[in-house]
XYZ file of C-alpha atoms in Angstrom:
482
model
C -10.527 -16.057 8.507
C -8.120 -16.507 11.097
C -6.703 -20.036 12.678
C -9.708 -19.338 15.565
C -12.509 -19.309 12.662
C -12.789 -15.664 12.834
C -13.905 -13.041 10.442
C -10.920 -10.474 10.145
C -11.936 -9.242 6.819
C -14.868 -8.823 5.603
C -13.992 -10.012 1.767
C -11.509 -12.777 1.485
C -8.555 -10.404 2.339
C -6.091 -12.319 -0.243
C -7.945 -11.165 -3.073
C -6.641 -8.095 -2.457
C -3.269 -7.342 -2.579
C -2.756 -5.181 0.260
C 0.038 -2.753 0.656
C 1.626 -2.907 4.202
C 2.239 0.651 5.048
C 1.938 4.392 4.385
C 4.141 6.828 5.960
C 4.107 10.378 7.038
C 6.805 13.324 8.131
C 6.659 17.335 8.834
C 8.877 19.725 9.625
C 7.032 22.627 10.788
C 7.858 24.592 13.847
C 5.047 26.477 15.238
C 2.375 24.179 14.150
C 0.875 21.603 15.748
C 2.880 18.592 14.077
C 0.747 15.798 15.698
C -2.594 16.962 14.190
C -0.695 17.376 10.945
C 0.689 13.804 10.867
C -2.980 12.851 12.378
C -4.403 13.978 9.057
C -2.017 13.358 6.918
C -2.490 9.357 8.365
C -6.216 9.409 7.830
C -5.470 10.287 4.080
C -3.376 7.342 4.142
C -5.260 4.940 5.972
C -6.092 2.857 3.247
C -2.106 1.509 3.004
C -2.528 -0.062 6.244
C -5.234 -0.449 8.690
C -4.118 -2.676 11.362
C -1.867 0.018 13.358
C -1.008 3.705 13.555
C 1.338 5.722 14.871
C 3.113 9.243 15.287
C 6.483 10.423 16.568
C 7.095 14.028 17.369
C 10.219 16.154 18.906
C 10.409 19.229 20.775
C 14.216 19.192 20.457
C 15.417 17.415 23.521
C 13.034 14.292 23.531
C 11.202 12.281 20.938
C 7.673 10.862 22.133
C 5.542 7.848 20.723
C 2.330 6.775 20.738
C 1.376 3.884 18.464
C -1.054 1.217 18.586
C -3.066 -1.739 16.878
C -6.170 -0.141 15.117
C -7.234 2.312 12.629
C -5.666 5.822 13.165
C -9.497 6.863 14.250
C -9.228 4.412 16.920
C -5.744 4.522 17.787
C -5.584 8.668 18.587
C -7.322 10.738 20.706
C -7.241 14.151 21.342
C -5.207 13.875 24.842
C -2.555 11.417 23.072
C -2.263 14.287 20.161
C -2.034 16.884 22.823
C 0.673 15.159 24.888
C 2.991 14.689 21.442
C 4.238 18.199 21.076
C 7.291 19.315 19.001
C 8.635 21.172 15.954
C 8.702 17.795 13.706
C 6.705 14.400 13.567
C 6.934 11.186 11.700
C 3.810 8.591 11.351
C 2.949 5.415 9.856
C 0.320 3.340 9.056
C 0.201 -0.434 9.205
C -0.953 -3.652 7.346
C 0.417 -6.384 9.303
C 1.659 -9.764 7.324
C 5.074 -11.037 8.006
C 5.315 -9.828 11.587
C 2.325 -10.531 13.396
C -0.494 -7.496 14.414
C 0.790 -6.687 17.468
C 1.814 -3.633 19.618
C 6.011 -4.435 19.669
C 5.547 -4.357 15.724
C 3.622 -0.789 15.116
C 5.761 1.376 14.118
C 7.443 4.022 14.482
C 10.318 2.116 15.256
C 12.855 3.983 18.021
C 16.494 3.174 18.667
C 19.411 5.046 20.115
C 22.466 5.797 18.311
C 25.975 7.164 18.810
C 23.737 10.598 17.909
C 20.720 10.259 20.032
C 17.495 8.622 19.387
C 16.181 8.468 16.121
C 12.128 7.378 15.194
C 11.681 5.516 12.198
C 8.810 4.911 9.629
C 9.014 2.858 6.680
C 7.047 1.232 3.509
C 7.934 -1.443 1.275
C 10.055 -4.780 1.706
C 13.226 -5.500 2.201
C 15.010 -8.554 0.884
C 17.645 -9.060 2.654
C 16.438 -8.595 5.828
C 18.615 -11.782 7.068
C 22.337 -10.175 5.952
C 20.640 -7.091 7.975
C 20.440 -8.848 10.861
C 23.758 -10.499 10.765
C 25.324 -7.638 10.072
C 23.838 -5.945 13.220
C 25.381 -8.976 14.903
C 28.789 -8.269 13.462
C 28.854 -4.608 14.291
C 27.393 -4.842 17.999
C 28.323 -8.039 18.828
C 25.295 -10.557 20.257
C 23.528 -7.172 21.381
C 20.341 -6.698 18.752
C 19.721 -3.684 19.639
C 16.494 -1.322 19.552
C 12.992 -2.588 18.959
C 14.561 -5.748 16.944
C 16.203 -6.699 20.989
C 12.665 -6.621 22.113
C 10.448 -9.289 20.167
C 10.080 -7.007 16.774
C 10.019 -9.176 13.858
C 9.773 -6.431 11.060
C 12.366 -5.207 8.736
C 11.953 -1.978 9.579
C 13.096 -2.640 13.449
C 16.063 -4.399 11.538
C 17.053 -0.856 9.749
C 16.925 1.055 12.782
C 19.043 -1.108 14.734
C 21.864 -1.400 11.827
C 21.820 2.785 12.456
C 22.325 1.902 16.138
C 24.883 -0.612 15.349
C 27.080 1.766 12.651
C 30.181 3.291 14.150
C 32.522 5.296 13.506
C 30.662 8.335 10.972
C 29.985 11.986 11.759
C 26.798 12.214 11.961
C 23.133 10.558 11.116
C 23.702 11.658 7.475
C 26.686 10.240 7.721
C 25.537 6.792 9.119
C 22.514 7.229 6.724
C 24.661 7.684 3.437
C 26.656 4.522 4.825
C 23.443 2.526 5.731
C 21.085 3.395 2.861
C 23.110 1.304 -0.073
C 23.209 -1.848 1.914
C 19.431 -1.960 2.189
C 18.070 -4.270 -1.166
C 14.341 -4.236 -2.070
C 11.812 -1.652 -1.593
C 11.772 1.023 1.161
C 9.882 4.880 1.669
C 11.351 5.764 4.598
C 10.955 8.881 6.796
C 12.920 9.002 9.990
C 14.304 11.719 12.862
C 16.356 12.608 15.503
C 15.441 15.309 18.169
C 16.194 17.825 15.830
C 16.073 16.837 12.302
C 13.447 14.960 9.645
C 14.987 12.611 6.548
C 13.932 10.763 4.093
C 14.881 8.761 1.469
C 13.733 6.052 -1.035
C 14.948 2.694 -3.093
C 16.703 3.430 -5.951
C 13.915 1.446 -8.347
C 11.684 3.881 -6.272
C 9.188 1.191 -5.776
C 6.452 2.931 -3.605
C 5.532 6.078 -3.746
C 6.811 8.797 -1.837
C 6.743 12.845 -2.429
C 7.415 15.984 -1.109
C 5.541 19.256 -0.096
C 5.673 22.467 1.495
C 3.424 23.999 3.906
C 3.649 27.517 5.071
C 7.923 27.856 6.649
C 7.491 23.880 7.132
C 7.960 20.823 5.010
C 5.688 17.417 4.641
C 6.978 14.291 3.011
C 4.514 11.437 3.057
C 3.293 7.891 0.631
C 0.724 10.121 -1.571
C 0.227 13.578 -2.370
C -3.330 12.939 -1.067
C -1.963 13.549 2.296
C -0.194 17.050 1.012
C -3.810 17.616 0.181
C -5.286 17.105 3.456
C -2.908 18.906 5.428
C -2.739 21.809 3.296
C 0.647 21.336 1.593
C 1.501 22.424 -1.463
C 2.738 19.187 -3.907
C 6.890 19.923 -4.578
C 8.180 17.213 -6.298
C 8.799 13.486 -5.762
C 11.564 11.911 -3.751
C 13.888 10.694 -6.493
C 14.851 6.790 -6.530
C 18.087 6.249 -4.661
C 17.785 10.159 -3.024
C 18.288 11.502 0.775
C 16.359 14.175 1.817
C 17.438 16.143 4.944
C 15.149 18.759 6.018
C 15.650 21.206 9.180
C 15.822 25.127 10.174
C 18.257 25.193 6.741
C 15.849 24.055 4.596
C 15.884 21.029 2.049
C 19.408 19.412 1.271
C 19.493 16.469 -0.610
C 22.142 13.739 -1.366
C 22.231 10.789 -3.866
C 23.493 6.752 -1.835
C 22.515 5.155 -4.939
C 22.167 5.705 -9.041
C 18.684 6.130 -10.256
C 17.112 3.072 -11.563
C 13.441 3.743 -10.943
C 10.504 0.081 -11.584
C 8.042 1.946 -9.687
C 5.281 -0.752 -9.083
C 2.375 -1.403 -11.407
C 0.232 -1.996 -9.266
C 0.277 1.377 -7.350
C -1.717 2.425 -10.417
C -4.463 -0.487 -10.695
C -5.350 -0.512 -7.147
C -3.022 0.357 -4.214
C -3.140 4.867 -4.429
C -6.118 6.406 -3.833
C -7.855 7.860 -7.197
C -6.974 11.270 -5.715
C -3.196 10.566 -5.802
C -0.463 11.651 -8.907
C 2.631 9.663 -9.072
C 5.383 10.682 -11.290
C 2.797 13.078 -13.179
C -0.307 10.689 -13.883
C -3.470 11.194 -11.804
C -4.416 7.612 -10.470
C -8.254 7.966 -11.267
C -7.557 9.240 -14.779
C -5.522 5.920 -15.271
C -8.000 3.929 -14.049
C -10.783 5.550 -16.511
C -8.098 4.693 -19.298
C -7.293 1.216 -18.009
C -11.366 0.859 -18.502
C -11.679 2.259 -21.811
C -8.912 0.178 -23.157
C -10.658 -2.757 -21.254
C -13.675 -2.136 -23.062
C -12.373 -1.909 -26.643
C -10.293 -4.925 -25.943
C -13.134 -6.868 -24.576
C -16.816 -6.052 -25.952
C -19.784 -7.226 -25.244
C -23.402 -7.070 -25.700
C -25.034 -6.370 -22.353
C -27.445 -3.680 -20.718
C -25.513 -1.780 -18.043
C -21.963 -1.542 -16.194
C -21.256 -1.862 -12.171
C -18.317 -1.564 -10.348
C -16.696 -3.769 -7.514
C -16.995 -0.184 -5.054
C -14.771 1.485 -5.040
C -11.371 0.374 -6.384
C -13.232 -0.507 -9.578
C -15.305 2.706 -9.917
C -13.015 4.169 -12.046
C -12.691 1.600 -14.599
C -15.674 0.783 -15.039
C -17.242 4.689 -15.619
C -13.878 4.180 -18.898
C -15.829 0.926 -19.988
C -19.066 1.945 -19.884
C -18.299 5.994 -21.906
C -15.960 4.414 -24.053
C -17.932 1.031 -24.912
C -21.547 2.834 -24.753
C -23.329 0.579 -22.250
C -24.757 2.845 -19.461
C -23.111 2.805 -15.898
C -25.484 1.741 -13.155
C -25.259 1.891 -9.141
C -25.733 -1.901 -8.716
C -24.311 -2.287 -5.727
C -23.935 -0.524 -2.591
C -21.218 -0.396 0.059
C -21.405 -0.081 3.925
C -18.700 2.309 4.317
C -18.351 1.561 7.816
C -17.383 -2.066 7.465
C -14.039 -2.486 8.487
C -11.711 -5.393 9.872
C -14.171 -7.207 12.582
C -13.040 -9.894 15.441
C -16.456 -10.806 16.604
C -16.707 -14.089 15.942
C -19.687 -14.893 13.360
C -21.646 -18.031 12.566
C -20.767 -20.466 10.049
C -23.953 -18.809 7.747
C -22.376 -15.981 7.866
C -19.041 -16.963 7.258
C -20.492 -18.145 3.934
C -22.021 -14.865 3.432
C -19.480 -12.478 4.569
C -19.832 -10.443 1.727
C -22.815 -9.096 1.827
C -21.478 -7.572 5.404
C -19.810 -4.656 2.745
C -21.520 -5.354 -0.452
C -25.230 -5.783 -1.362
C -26.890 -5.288 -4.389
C -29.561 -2.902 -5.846
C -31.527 -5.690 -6.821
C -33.904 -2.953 -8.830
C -31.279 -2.382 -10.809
C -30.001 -5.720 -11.285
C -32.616 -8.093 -11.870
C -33.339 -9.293 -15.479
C -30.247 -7.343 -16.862
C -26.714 -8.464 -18.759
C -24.419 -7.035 -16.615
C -20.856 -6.182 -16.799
C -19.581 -5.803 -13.572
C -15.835 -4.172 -13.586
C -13.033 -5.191 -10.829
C -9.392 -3.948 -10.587
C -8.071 -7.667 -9.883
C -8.460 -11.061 -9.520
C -5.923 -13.049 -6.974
C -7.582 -16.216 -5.144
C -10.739 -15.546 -7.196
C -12.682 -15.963 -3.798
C -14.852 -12.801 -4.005
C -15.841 -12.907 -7.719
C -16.699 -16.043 -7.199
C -18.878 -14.813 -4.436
C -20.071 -11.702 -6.352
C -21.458 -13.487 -9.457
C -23.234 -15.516 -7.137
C -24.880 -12.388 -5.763
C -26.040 -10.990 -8.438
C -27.257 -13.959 -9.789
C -29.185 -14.090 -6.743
C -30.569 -10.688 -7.809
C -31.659 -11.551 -10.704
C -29.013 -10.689 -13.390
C -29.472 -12.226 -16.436
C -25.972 -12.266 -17.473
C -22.711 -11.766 -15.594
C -19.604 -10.811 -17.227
C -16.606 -10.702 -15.257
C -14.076 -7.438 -16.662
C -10.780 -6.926 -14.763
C -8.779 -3.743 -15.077
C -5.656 -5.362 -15.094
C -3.525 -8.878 -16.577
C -3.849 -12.336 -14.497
C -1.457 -11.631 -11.295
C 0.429 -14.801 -11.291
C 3.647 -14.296 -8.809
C 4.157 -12.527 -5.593
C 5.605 -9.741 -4.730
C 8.348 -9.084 -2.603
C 8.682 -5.390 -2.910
C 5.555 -4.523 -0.442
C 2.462 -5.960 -1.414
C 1.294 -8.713 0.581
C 0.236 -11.135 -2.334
C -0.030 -14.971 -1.612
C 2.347 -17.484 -2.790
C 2.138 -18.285 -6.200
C 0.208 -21.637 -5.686
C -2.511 -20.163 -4.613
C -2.679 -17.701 -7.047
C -6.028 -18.586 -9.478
C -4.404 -17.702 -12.483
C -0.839 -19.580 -11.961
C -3.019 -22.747 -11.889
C -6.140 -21.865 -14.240
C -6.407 -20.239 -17.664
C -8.574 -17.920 -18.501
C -11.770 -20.006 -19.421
C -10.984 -22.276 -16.083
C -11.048 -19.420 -14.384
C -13.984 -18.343 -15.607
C -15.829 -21.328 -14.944
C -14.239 -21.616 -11.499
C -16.087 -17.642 -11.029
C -19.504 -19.016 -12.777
C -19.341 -15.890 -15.080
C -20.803 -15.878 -18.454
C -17.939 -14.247 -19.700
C -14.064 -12.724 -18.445
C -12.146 -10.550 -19.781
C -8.712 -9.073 -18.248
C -6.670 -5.917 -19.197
C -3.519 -6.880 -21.997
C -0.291 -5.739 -20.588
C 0.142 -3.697 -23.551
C -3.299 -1.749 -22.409
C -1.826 -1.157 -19.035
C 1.308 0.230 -20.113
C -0.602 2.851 -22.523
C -3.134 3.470 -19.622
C -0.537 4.351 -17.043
C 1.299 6.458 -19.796
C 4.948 5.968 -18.551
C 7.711 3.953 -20.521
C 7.263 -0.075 -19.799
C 11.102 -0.182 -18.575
C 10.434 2.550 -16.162
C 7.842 0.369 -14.167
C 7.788 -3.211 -12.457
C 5.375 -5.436 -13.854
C 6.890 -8.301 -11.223
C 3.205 -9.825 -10.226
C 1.902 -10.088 -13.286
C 5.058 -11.430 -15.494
C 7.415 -12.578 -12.943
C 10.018 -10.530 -13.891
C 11.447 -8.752 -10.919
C 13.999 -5.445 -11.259
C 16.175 -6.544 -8.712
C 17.831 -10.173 -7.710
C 15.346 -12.094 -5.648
C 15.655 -15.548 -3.559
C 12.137 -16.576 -3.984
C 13.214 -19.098 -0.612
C 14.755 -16.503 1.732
C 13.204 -13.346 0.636
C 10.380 -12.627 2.499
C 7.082 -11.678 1.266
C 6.240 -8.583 3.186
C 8.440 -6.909 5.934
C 7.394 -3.489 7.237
């Protein structure tokens, strides 16, 4: 709910963590680079769904058209048609910090000592507020670009510090100058008239890769989006790397040493199950975080469900690797989305069942073990047991693909604060209780680790052990910013 009592999500929307954005860039002259970055947005819709939006050059002017909404709702075929150029950048939003409005979709645009450059970013930065001052410092009172004009994301704060940085060559210049001041997570993609770049934190936080399609080059969030727009998967964007891509090819510089804590979490529940990140397919982790789940954590029941469809995965591992058979119990509108009309207070109480309702065939008289990637406020499993015991299940235990989260993030997931976290407060048979299950069970750290397959010290584990890779002011930083 919102402060006016309405229904913006359609499950409690903090017990999710949501990640705020996914970005999008191709080089590709010939091709129509709007429709590219149109797809390639659509395959990363589910980063952010609260606004879209797509940059292109023809190599005099850059053009933008962004807007609150899903990208379906946000583009149109005129809008694509008017965007014409050799190269386009796009982005996808999940408002938090800055609120959901027009001045904060991004691409952000600002004019430097080099032109105009259009910039897209994911992740968090945190320290945004040295950013700022530092803008201050270098321009004077002016805060210039999208920041000037009522933007309160970090990202505006980025592009005006490129506005704001005298004295270098060139943008690679002012980017290799800019890049190592920035602390905290960021995927960026950003352009001039004539050229596309990229580059990412050195921890490498989020996600961000690199393909090739046809004479032209795509770097976006997920190599879902290669998929979709018929690129060919290259290689990732290394942690602390500049990319630079125009009629030359790929060059590549390093601002920062290599010291990649890419996030956890990207794994449980934030990439789509068609994604690979740093060589592991996302849905074959997820059918190993289940089967682990399910030798850590048996129990004698009749069939298996998922929480559709970030838990789908999991729970097929738990029920081949545990022997229980895998039921449909519960079906999903798939055309539920984020909703403003305002509902009664009935419904309010049953919001739920607006994108989940179950197969009460299936259900009724049955133990159940019902699979979820993640608990955070505990809202909706509190609200799904009740379901299905509404259904008739005999038995409801409660398996989660993944340890307690019990701190927020501040590297790009929009996570509560800690005090409202369920399992900062509760242990694990209050929190049960608190869910009415009949039993819980939650993924060991150790099982995660072995499920994702990469070495513990290469990842960040920061929500669910508190330990965060890089210095953090838990009072200043913020916790989201693109």
């Amino acid at each position: 709910m919102n402060g006016d009592g309405l229904l913006t999500h359609v499950l409690d929307p903090s017990d999710k963590g949501q990640d705020e954005c996914g970005v999008f860039g191709v080089w590709a002259p010939g091709k129509e680079v709007a429709h590219l970055a149109y797809f390639g947005l659509y395959a990363l819709q589910h980063r952010g769904q609260e606004a879209a939006g797509i940059a292109t050059s023809n190599g005099e002017n850059i053009l933008i058209y962004k807007d609150i909404g899903l990208v379906s709702q946000v583009f149109h075929e005129k809008a694509l048609a008017s965007l014409d150029g050799h190269l386009a950048i796009g982005h996808v939003r999940y408002a938090t910090t800055g609120q959901g409005s027009w001045v904060n979709a991004q691409p952000t645009l600002g004019a430097t000592e080099f032109g105009t450059i259009a910039l897209a970013h994911n992740g968090n930065l945190v320290n945004a507020p040295e950013l700022i001052s530092l803008v201050k410092e270098e321009s004077g009172a002016d805060l210039r670009g999208e920041i000037g004009h009522g933007s309160s994301t970090d990202t505006a704060v980025v592009t005006a510090l490129f506005g704001a940085t005298r004295g270098e060559a060139s943008i690679e210049d002012v980017a290799m100058k800019t890049l190592p001041l920035l602390k905290g997570a960021f995927s960026l993609v950003f352009m001039d008239e004539h050229t596309l770049y990229a580059a990412r934190d050195p921890q490498g936080f989020r996600p961000l890769v690199l393909g090739k399609i046809d004479d032209g080059w795509v770097v976006a969030s997920e190599t879902a989006a290669l998929d979709i727009v018929g690129a060919k998967f290259e290689r990732e964007i290394e942690p602390g790397e500049f990319v630079v891509i125009d009629g030359d090819g790929v060059r590549s510089r390093t601002f920062a040493a290599s010291k990649p804590r890419g996030c956890a979490f990207e794994y449980v529940y934030l990439s789509r199950p068609d994604t690979v990140i740093s060589g592991r397919n996302i849905n074959s982790v997820r059918n190993e975080m289940g089967r682990i789940l399910a030798r850590e954590h048996k129990v004698d029941a009749d069939i298996v469900i998922a929480t559709p469809d970030s838990g789908t995965p999991a729970a097929i591992g738990y029920a081949q690797e545990s022997g229980i058979p895998y039921a449909q119990g519960l079906v999903k509108n798939a055309y539920v989305g984020r909703t403003f009309i305002q509902p009664t207070q009935e419904m309010r109480q049953r919001g739920i069942r607006l994108k989940l309702n179950p197969l009460r065939e299936v259900i009724q008289g049955q133990r159940i073990v019902v699979v979820d990637d993640s608990i955070v406020r505990g809202n909706t499993q509190r609200a799904l047991v009740k379901m299905l015991r509404e259904a008739g299940a005999a038995q409801v235990h409660v398996r989660i693909s993944s340890p307690p989260v019990q701190w927020p993030c501040f590297f790009g997931i929009d996570f509560p604060t800690r005090a409202e976290l369920i399992a900062n407060s509760l242990n694990l048979d209050e929190i049960c209780e608190q869910i009415d299950a009949d039993s819980l069970g939650y993924l060991s750290h150790e099982g995660m680790v072995r499920a994702i397959g990469l070495p513990a010290e290469k990842l960040c584990f920061a929500c669910f052990n508190g330990d965060y890779p890089i210095p953090v002011d838990v009072h200043t930083a913020r916790i989201s910013g693109c």
